[in-house]
Structure formats: structure tokens, C-alpha cells
Amino acid sequence: MNPQPHNNPQTSAAPAPETLTVIACGAIAHEVLAVLSANGLAHVTVTCLPADLHNAPQKIAPAVEGAIMAARADGAGRIFIAYADCGTGGLLDAVCERHGVERIAGPHCYAFFAGNDRFAADAEAHMTTFWLTDFLARQFDAFVTRPMKLDRHPELIGMLFGHYERVVYLAQTDAPDLDRRGREIAAKLGLGYERRFVGYGDLSDAIIAAAAPVPEHAPA
């Protein structure tokens, strides 16, 4: 009589991470998607709000709150806010606290791209610096020149930018065309120019941490 084979217990696969919804500023949409792609974070979905909210920062907190409520209505469990304070004066933090969600640390995207600690260490120089990112270098005319009417009234340049000394381009990518564009912007504003390659700064770590699986509590 042949012995019956033993059934080997099957090892259950690790559960898939819970979907994370990232509510992001449209001005960093490309960078958020790049971080997700580079790190294989396929369980993360992204909702982007209009980038031009930065021209009306008082609208950011209500817009984010609306997006949170819409995501919750669609069944979202975990939500992360890819906005810094961005000129809301703490109103965005109040929204995050009210809904039990977290946002990326920092006062604005220039700080978290540069690295919040490094940015804070050089605070005195910031008052005379006009910052660019990849997005703003690419979209300067749409977000600065035309809204401020600099194309029709170039005399406003001295009034609006006279207290600045330099343009600092915080580059997310090594793009010669954006470097050239940054130099043109600095020349238009009559300011010095500096380029710093910073990549995605604190944004990468913040998204990776937010997307990590929630550890299961050990039984008491």
C-alpha cells in the first residue's frame, strides 16, 4: 500500500497595501508621479488640484478640504496631502487635523524641495531671493508675467521685485532648457542667478513614508 502524500501547507501571500490617496498641488504633479513610478508605488492614486490656487492661497485650504471629503465619499481610507502650508497661515493644518490626515512638512514647496532643514538654516538669505522650481521656470509667464501684468507694464518689475537680489532655481531635473529659461527670467527681473540641483528633496521621503503599509498591532 503506497503511503498517501502529505499536503504541504500553502504559504499565504502578504496582503496588498491599502490604497493611499494623495491630494496634491498641480504644480508638483509631475514630481509626485515621478516619485511613485520610481518606487513602484502602484497602490497610490493621485488627485491634483489646480496649480493656480497659489495665486489665491486663501482658497487652498477649502479646496483641499473639498477634495478630502470627495475622496472619503468615494471610499478612500488613507489620505496624504502633498501641500506645504503654501501661504494658508495654518488654515491647511486646521483642515488636516479636522479630517485626521497628514501633509508634507514645510512652509512651501521651495523648502521641501531644498530640504526643510537646509532651507531653514539659510533663512536670512531668503528675504531677497525669488525662487523657481521646474514647474515655475516652465510656467513663469502663465503664473507670474501675465497675472502681474508685467508684459503690459514692465515698469512694475522694479516695484514688485526691487527688494530681491537673486533668482535661485531649485532644479528637480537636469534640464538645460529650464536652466536657460531660469537665466532669462533672472535677466528679465534684473537679478542675479543661481541654479541648485536638489531633485525631489523631502517630497520623496514623505510620499514613501505615507505609502508604507500600516503595521499590524501585535496581540496583547
Backbone as a ProteinNet text record, in pm:
[ID]
protein_1_A
[PRIMARY]
MNPQPHNNPQTSAAPAPETLTVIACGAIAHEVLAVLSANGLAHVTVTCLPADLHNAPQKIAPAVEGAIMAARADGAGRIFIAYADCGTGGLLDAVCERHGVERIAGPHCYAFFAGNDRFAADAEAHMTTFWLTDFLARQFDAFVTRPMKLDRHPELIGMLFGHYERVVYLAQTDAPDLDRRGREIAAKLGLGYERRFVGYGDLSDAIIAAAAPVPEHAPA
[TERTIARY]
85.9	0	88.6	71.9	153.8	110.7	209.1	173.6	110.5	14.1	-51.4	40.7	52.7	138.4	79	169	123.1	94.4	-11.8	-42.9	43.4	124.7	206.8	121.5	131.5	53.4	96.9	2.1	33.4	62.9	168.2	202.7	120.1	43.6	-42	43.1	6.7	79.1	50.9	149.8	130.1	18.8	-66.3	-175.3	-124.6	-195.1	-156.2	-174.2	-85.8	-101	-233.3	-288.2	-412.1	-386.7	-481.1	-466.5	-451	-355.6	-334.9	-377.8	-455	-492.1	-406.1	-333.2	-253.7	-328	-355.8	-415.9	-302.5	-272.8	-150.5	-179.1	-88.4	-87.6	-50.9	-124.5	-96.2	42.5	103.8	237.1	345.3	313	412	360.6	261	203	308.4	390.8	492.6	587.5	627.5	722.1	659.5	534.9	466	458.1	417.1	406.1	542.4	645.7	780.2	825.5	795.9	831.5	757.6	629.1	550.7	606.9	638.4	690.2	826.3	914.5	1049.5	1051.3	947.2	944.7	840.4	779.9	686	563.8	516.9	403.6	272.6	238.9	121.1	-8.7	-2	-124.1	-161.1	-95	-121.8	-194.2	-304.4	-375.3	-355.1	-360.4	-330.1	-446.7	-486	-582.4	-510.9	-506.5	-435.7	-534.7	-507.1	-585.3	-515.9	-589.8	-530.9	-408.8	-304.3	-180.9	-201.8	-299.1	-316.6	-379.5	-410.5	-452.9	-343.9	-220	-111.8	-122.3	-196.3	-219.5	-332	-397.4	-503.2	-494.3	-390.8	-367.6	-481.7	-567.6	-682.9	-781	-767.6	-856.9	-801.3	-675.4	-612.9	-678.1	-692.3	-748.6	-890.7	-981.4	-1114.7	-1111.9	-1022.8	-1015.2	-965.1	-866.1	-815.4	-922	-993.7	-1098.9	-1206.6	-1243.5	-1340.7	-1290.9	-1161	-1103.3	-1098.2	-1070	-1069.8	-1209.4	-1309.6	-1446.6	-1492	-1451.9	-1487.3	-1418.8	-1292.9	-1220.8	-1283.4	-1321.4	-1386.7	-1519.6	-1592.7	-1720.6	-1700.6	-1583.1	-1552.5	-1491.3	-1481.6	-1433	-1286.9	-1219.5	-1077.1	-1058.5	-961	-927.6	-809.8	-694.3	-572.3	-556.7	-530.2	-514.2	-390	-312.7	-196.4	-205	-169.3	-178.7	-40.4	-20.9	106.4	99.9	83.3	91.2	171.1	253.8	307.2	201.4	238.2	140.3	100.7	197.5	170.9	92.3	125.1	62.8	-75	-118.2	-252.5	-255.6	-138.6	-135.1	-190.3	-167.6	-214.5	-352.5	-423.6	-558.8	-556.9	-453.3	-444.4	-419.4	-338.5	-315.7	-445.4	-528	-656.4	-745	-744.2	-821	-768	-635.2	-575.7	-610.2	-603.4	-635.3	-782.2	-868.5	-1012	-1045.2	-972.7	-1003.8	-907.9	-813.9	-724.1	-628.6	-577.3	-481.2	-353.2	-246.9	-119	-82.2	1.4	55.2	206.6	269.2	414	457.9	563.5	612.2	674.2	664.3	730.7	638.7	696	616.5	571.1	647.1	614.2	699.7	672.3	742.6	890.9	928.8	1071.3	1147.8	1086.1	1151.8	1163.3	1054.6	1068.1	1147.2	1152.3	1241	1387.7	1417.7	1555.3	1593.7	1492.8	1513.9	1480.6	1377.4	1329.9	1437.9	1519.9	1624.3	1727.2	1768.3	1867.6	1808.6	1683.6	1620	1611.8	1573.8	1560.6	1694.8	1801.3	1933.5	1983.6	1924.6	1968.7	1860.4	1784.9	1663.9	1690.4	1801.6	1825.4	1836.6	1888.4	1906.5	1776.7	1672.3	1550.8	1471.2	1485.6	1406	1439.6	1557.7	1598.6	1612.1	1549.2	1559	1422.7	1418.1	1299.2	1326.5	1237.9	1262	1191.9	1258.5	1198.9	1209.1	1112.4	1118.9	1110	1116.9	1097.6	966	861	728.7	725.8	776.3	765.7	858.9	973.1	1059.3	987.8	914	841.9	718.5	652.3	523.3	529.9	646.9	663.8	569.8	557.4	471.2	325.2	280.2	140.3	109.2	207.9	180.6	234.5	324.9	381.3	365.1	419.7	422.8	284.3	193.8	60.7	-27.9	-33.9	-116.8	-73.3	57.7	107.7	117.8	74.6	71.9	210.3	313.4	448.9	472.1	394.3	410.3	359.6	254.7	196.9	253.7	302.4	355	489.7	594.3	725.9	780	725.1	771	737.3	644.1	608.2	717	808.3	912.4	992.7	1033.3	1110.9	1032	901.9	817.9	798.1	777.7	744.3	866.1	977.8	1094.2	1217.8	1199.1	1313.1	1386.4	1318	1384.8	1456.3	1439.1	1509.3	1650.7	1740.3	1877.1	1912.2	1841.2	1879.3	1759	1768	1677.9	1754.8	1695.6	1755.2	1661.4	1711.7	1635.1	1668.4	1570.1	1583	1539.4	1634.9	1604.9	1570.6	1457.5	1420.1	1483.3	1508.3	1566.7	1682.8	1768.3	1882.7	1839.5	1774.8	1716.5	1779.1	1869.2	1935.3	1837.4	1723.3	1629.6	1567.4	1545.1	1490	1595.3	1720.5	1829.1	1837	1828.5	1828.7	1710.3	1594.1	1475.1	1492.7	1554.1	1578.8	1668.2	1770.9	1860	1784.8	1696.4	1617.7	1525.4	1466	1377.6	1456.4	1573.2	1656.2	1695.1	1732	1768.4	1649.6	1530.6	1410.6	1382.5	1408.6	1381.9	1498.7	1609.9	1727.1	1795.6	1797.2	1851.3	1963.8	2044.4	2145.2	2079.2	2159.2	2102.5	2189.6	2122.5	2191.2	2102.2	2163.6	2091.2	2143.1	2050.6	2086.3	2007.7	2079.3	2010.5	1976.5	1847.3	1803.9	1720.8	1681.6	1595.2	1459.7	1407.9	1273.9	1279.3	1399.5	1413.3	1334.3	1266.1	1189.1	1061	1022.4	898.5	903.8	1016.5	1028.1	1006.3	1080.3	1069.2	928.5	865.5	731.7	629.9	635.9	540	567	694.1	727.9	680.7	701.4	657.4	505.6	436.4	289.9	234	304.3	256	294.7	377	420.3	301.8	302.2	192.7	180.4	58.1	34.8	67.1	159.4	195.2	76.7	65.6	-41.9	-0.9	-98.8	-71.2	-55.9	46.6	67	-40.8	-86.3	-188.7	-138.7	-230.2	-190.5	-160.8
-119.8	0	123.6	203.7	323.4	427.8	491.6	596.1	714.5	775.2	892.9	1014.1	1094.2	1212.7	1311.3	1378	1481.7	1610	1675.6	1805.8	1912.5	1977.5	2086.1	2209.4	2265.6	2387.3	2498.5	2569.2	2679.5	2806	2871.5	2998.1	3108.7	3175.3	3282.5	3402.1	3464.8	3583.1	3700.9	3790	3909.4	3993.2	4048	4129.2	4252.8	4290.2	4409	4532.6	4631.3	4751.8	4821.6	4882.6	4957	5077	5103.3	5215.6	5347.1	5426.6	5560.4	5662.1	5760.5	5871.7	5991.9	6041.9	6163.2	6279.2	6380.9	6503.2	6603.8	6640.9	6715.9	6847.5	6939.8	7064.3	7032.2	7089	7064.6	7108.3	7199.9	7247.7	7143.9	7039.9	6933.9	6798.7	6800.2	6675.3	6587.3	6647	6568.7	6502.7	6575.6	6522.8	6411.7	6429.5	6325.8	6196.8	6207.8	6089.2	6024.7	6105.8	6051.3	5972.2	6022.1	5950.5	5816.9	5817.7	5694.4	5591.7	5636.9	5547.1	5490.5	5575.7	5532.5	5431.2	5435.4	5349.7	5238.3	5222.8	5114	5121	5242	5259.8	5258	5139.8	5126.4	5134.2	5125.6	5130.8	5273.7	5371.1	5511.3	5577.1	5643.7	5722.5	5870.4	5952.2	6094.4	6178.3	6274.5	6377	6510.8	6581.1	6709.9	6825.1	6925.4	7048.1	7150.1	7249	7343	7415.1	7423	7488.5	7636.8	7697.9	7842	7880.6	7783.3	7817.4	7894.9	7880.5	7954	8103.9	8145.7	8289.1	8339.1	8247.7	8282.3	8184.9	8195.8	8094.8	8080.4	8180.6	8168.2	8061.7	8017.8	7915.9	7773.7	7761.9	7629.2	7539.9	7589.9	7505.4	7459	7547.4	7498.7	7398.6	7420	7326	7189.3	7188.4	7061.7	6991.7	7068.4	7006.8	6944	7013.7	6957.1	6829.2	6825.4	6705.5	6590.2	6620.8	6516.3	6456.3	6543.3	6495.3	6413.2	6455.6	6379.3	6243.3	6239.5	6112.4	6018.4	6073.1	5990.4	5934.9	6019.1	5973.5	5861.5	5860.4	5754.6	5632	5633.4	5516.5	5518.4	5632.6	5639.3	5623.8	5542.2	5526.6	5613.3	5582.1	5657.3	5772.3	5889.4	6009.9	6084.1	6134.2	6217	6344.2	6456.8	6586.4	6631.1	6638.3	6684.1	6834.1	6904.6	7051	7085.2	7187.7	7250.1	7350	7437.5	7537.5	7629.8	7667.1	7738.1	7868.5	7940.9	8071.9	8068.5	7955.1	7947.3	7995.1	8022.4	8073.8	7978.1	7849.9	7749.9	7694.8	7751.7	7703.5	7562.7	7531	7395.8	7294.8	7331.4	7241.7	7215.2	7317.8	7300	7201.8	7209.7	7114.8	6973	6957.8	6825.2	6766.5	6848.3	6799.7	6759.4	6839.5	6811.9	6677.6	6641.9	6519.7	6404.7	6426.8	6319.6	6275.9	6371.5	6338.6	6417.9	6377	6445.7	6512.5	6614	6680	6676	6707.1	6714.8	6834.2	6817	6924.1	7036.1	7157.5	7270.6	7386.7	7505.5	7624.2	7635.1	7577.3	7584	7482.7	7468.5	7364.3	7394.8	7523.4	7555	7494.4	7498.3	7443.9	7292.8	7223.3	7077.3	7025.4	7098.6	7056.7	7075.5	7187.4	7212.5	7123.7	7075.9	7005.2	7102.3	7074.6	7171.6	7216.3	7123.7	7161.1	7253.9	7218.3	7302.2	7439.3	7440.5	7567.1	7657.5	7602.3	7681.8	7735.5	7661.7	7704.7	7828	7855.2	7968.1	8075.5	8087.6	8170.5	8317.6	8371.2	8514.2	8554.9	8466.2	8499.2	8489.9	8433.2	8407.5	8533.4	8634.7	8756	8826.2	8803.7	8870.4	8772.3	8655.1	8551.6	8524.6	8522.1	8478.1	8336.8	8242.8	8101.8	8053.1	7962.4	7890.9	7740.6	7666.8	7521.6	7486.1	7358.2	7318.4	7372.7	7354.6	7398.8	7549.1	7626.6	7771.7	7824.7	7760.6	7801.1	7779.9	7670	7637.3	7725.6	7759.5	7828.6	7971.8	8033.1	8166	8268.3	8266.8	8365.8	8348.1	8222.9	8197	8229.3	8210.4	8226	8354.6	8424	8548	8663.1	8646.4	8758.6	8812.5	8725.9	8773.9	8810.7	8730	8772.4	8905	8932.5	9057.4	9168.7	9136.5	9235.6	9290.4	9209.7	9255	9266.7	9191.6	9200.4	9332.7	9385.9	9513.3	9632.9	9609.1	9719.4	9679.3	9674	9631.6	9722	9842.5	9930.9	9875.9	9779	9718.4	9625.5	9583.8	9491	9549	9674	9737.3	9750.6	9779.4	9794.2	9661.4	9554	9424.9	9342	9361.9	9277.2	9355.8	9483.2	9567.8	9527	9457.4	9417.8	9284.6	9216.7	9089.9	9116	9022.8	9031.6	8920.5	8808.7	8695.6	8605.8	8533.9	8422.8	8294.6	8206.3	8075.3	7969.9	7896.9	7790.5	7659.3	7604.6	7475.1	7369.1	7308	7219.2	7078.9	7028	6889.9	6793.8	6841.8	6758.9	6833.9	6759.1	6819.7	6853.8	6969.1	7009	7139.9	7136.3	7258.6	7366.1	7324.7	7424.1	7501.5	7435.6	7505.9	7593.8	7550.3	7635	7762.6	7746	7863.4	7954.4	7892.1	7970.1	8044.2	7979.5	8045.7	8167.6	8155.4	8268.3	8383.1	8348.8	8452.5	8524.5	8449	8509.6	8604.2	8558.9	8645.1	8772.6	8760	8878.6	8972.2	8916.2	8998.2	9077	9014	9079.2	9165.2	9160.8	9239.1	9186	9053.3	8991.5	8894.9	8862.3	8759.5	8623.2	8525.1	8392.2	8283.4	8184.4	8066.5	7944.4	7835.8	7710.1	7609.7	7542.6	7436.2	7311	7205.8	7079.5	7014.2	7001.1	6945.6	6818.7	6785.8	6670	6691.9	6586.9	6595.6	6624.9	6637.1	6678.5	6590.7	6655.1	6583.1	6521.1	6558.7	6504.7	6353.2	6300.9	6155.8	6081.4	6121.6	6051	6061.4	6177.9	6197.6	6105.4	6093.9	6008.3	5861.3	5823	5683.4	5644.5	5733.6	5704.2	5694.6	5785.3	5783.3	5658.6	5607.2	5491.5	5358.4	5361.9	5236.2	5165.1	5031.5	4957.6	4993.3	5002	5030.1	4903.4	4910.9	4789.1	4736.6	4604.5	4543.9	4543.6	4571	4572.2	4428.8	4405.8	4272.5	4245.9	4121.8	4091.7	4116	4165.5	4197.1	4067.9
0	0	0	-100.1	-110.8	-7.9	56.2	152.4	80.6	145.3	88.9	104.1	-0.3	11.9	111.5	181.9	275	198.2	236	175.6	241.1	160.8	215	239.8	358.6	384.9	291.8	236.8	145.6	225.5	185.5	249.8	187.6	269.9	217.5	179.4	69.4	23.1	115.6	125.8	208	148.5	233	180.4	107.7	4.4	-71	16.7	2	82.4	52.6	155.3	137.3	45.7	-42.6	-134.8	-58.9	-103.2	-48.1	-152.2	-110.7	-198.3	-163.6	-260.6	-242.4	-307.9	-229.9	-282.1	-295.9	-419.3	-446.8	-516.9	-495.5	-572.5	-716.9	-810	-950.6	-993.1	-917.7	-952.8	-926.1	-848.2	-823.9	-873.3	-959.4	-1008.6	-1075.6	-1160.5	-1231.6	-1133.1	-1030.1	-932.6	-848.3	-808.6	-731.9	-813.3	-938.3	-1023.7	-1047.5	-1057.6	-1077.7	-955.8	-836.6	-713.7	-707.1	-741	-738	-836.4	-956.8	-1059.4	-1020.3	-968.9	-935.4	-821.1	-737.2	-619.4	-628.2	-746.6	-766.9	-677.3	-649	-556.9	-635.2	-685.2	-770.1	-692.2	-560.6	-479.6	-439.3	-498.9	-466.9	-583.1	-553.1	-653	-621.3	-724.1	-708	-758.5	-676.4	-717	-711.9	-823.3	-828.8	-832.6	-751.9	-753.2	-842.9	-892.8	-988.5	-932.6	-1014	-970.6	-944.7	-1012	-995.5	-862.5	-777.5	-641.5	-568.1	-612.4	-546.6	-566.8	-666.2	-682.8	-592.7	-522	-426.7	-309.5	-225.3	-121.5	-22.2	-12.5	77.1	29.2	-95.5	-149.2	-134.1	-91.4	-87.1	17.1	139.3	245.7	213.6	169.3	132.3	17.5	-79.7	-192.4	-147.1	-60.1	-8.5	74.6	155.1	236.8	147.9	41.5	-52	-115.5	-148.6	-209.2	-109.8	16.4	119.3	134	141.3	158.8	38.5	-81.8	-202.2	-201.9	-158.1	-153.2	-50.3	63.3	165.3	112	40.6	-15.4	-116.4	-181.4	-277.9	-212.2	-80.6	-8.5	28.9	9.1	43.3	193.1	229.8	370.3	408.1	348.8	378.9	279.8	333.8	251.6	298.9	202.5	233.3	150.9	211.7	145.2	99	-30.5	-87.8	-112.2	-4.1	1.9	126.5	117.1	237.4	286.2	379.6	424.4	309.1	224.5	98.4	117.7	224.4	243.4	305.1	357.6	416.3	560.6	617.9	753.8	858	838.1	932.6	903.9	808.1	778.4	719.9	642.6	587.8	699.7	796.4	909.7	985.4	999.1	1067.4	991.5	858.9	777.1	796.6	793.5	809.8	946.3	1049.4	1183.2	1192.3	1132	1138.2	1073	968.5	894.7	925	1016.1	1055.3	946.8	869.7	764.8	787.8	721.7	733.5	601.8	611.9	493.3	499.3	388	386.7	470.2	546.1	632.6	550.1	603	540.6	513.1	496	468.4	323.3	230.7	87.5	12.8	-116.4	-193.1	-209.5	-208.4	-220.2	-103.3	15.4	134.3	126.6	90.9	92.1	-26.8	-138	-245.8	-205.5	-142.7	-98.5	18.6	92.7	218.7	330	406.7	505	602.5	649.7	745.5	681.4	561.1	492.2	459.2	417.9	383.6	506.1	619.6	741.7	788.7	764.2	808.7	734.4	618.1	534.3	528.1	638.4	635.7	606.6	653.2	637.2	490.9	407.7	266.3	187.5	247.8	171.7	141.2	222.7	203.2	72.3	21.5	-102.2	-218.6	-205.4	-308.7	-370.1	-502.1	-573.9	-621.5	-582.7	-606.4	-733.3	-800.8	-913	-887.7	-938.4	-948.2	-1097	-1128.8	-1268.9	-1321.7	-1241.2	-1284.9	-1309.4	-1214.8	-1228.5	-1337.1	-1356.5	-1467.3	-1600.1	-1607.5	-1730.9	-1749.2	-1639.2	-1645.2	-1592.2	-1596.1	-1537	-1598.8	-1728.4	-1793	-1752.3	-1744.3	-1710.4	-1565.3	-1475.8	-1333.4	-1272.8	-1344.5	-1290.6	-1389.8	-1509.4	-1603	-1634	-1678.2	-1716.9	-1598.3	-1491.5	-1377.9	-1316.1	-1317.3	-1260.5	-1363.9	-1488.4	-1597.7	-1632	-1609.3	-1639.5	-1788.3	-1868.2	-2012.8	-2066.6	-2004.4	-2049.3	-1975.2	-1854.2	-1773	-1713.4	-1795.1	-1744.3	-1634.7	-1622.9	-1515.8	-1377.8	-1373.5	-1245.5	-1192	-1279.1	-1236.4	-1121	-1135.5	-1029.3	-900.1	-911.5	-793.2	-721.2	-798.6	-739.3	-701.5	-772.3	-749.9	-706.2	-676.5	-642.5	-516.2	-423.8	-298.4	-310.1	-424.5	-444.7	-498.2	-470.3	-519.3	-618.4	-609.8	-693.1	-720.6	-829.1	-859.5	-832.2	-753.2	-728.1	-785.4	-881.9	-945.6	-876.4	-802.5	-737.7	-838.5	-904.2	-1016.6	-968.8	-1015.6	-987.7	-1088.4	-1208.7	-1313.4	-1378	-1443.5	-1512.3	-1653.7	-1668.7	-1796.9	-1842.8	-1941.1	-1987.3	-2035.3	-2093.4	-2141.4	-2025.8	-1911.9	-1796.5	-1729.7	-1733.8	-1683.6	-1767.5	-1898.2	-1986	-1956.4	-1934.6	-1903.2	-1770.9	-1673	-1545.4	-1561	-1643.5	-1668.2	-1735.7	-1828.6	-1895.7	-1797.8	-1707.1	-1607	-1517	-1471.8	-1387.3	-1460.2	-1588	-1665.5	-1681.2	-1704	-1717.9	-1590.5	-1476.7	-1348.8	-1301	-1373.4	-1335.7	-1211.1	-1195.1	-1074.2	-1108.1	-1006.5	-1021.9	-1035.8	-1072.4	-1098.9	-1039.4	-981	-927.3	-950.4	-992.6	-1008.6	-908.1	-838.9	-745.4	-783.7	-813.4	-840.7	-707.4	-675.8	-548	-564.4	-687.4	-707.6	-642.2	-579.2	-519.1	-370	-314.6	-176.1	-80.4	14.1	116	60.3	-60.9	-117.4	-130.6	-176.2	-195.3	-64.5	39.1	166.9	224.4	208	263.9	197.7	66.1	-4.8	22.4	22.5	51	191.2	288.5	424.8	433	364.2	367.9	301.6	201.3	125.7	188.2	293	355.3	418.7	417.5	481.7	628.6	675.8	817.2	895.2	994.3	1066.7	1148.3	1147.9	1227.1	1374	1459.4	1602.4	1652.1	1729.4	1785.9	1890.1	1901	2001.3	2141.9	2226.9	2365.7	2441.3
[MASK]
++++++++++++++++++++++++++++++++++++++++++++++++++++++++++++++++++++++++++++++++++++++++++++++++++++++++++++++++++++++++++++++++++++++++++++++++++++++++++++++++++++++++++++++++++++++++++++++++++++++++++++++++++++++++++++

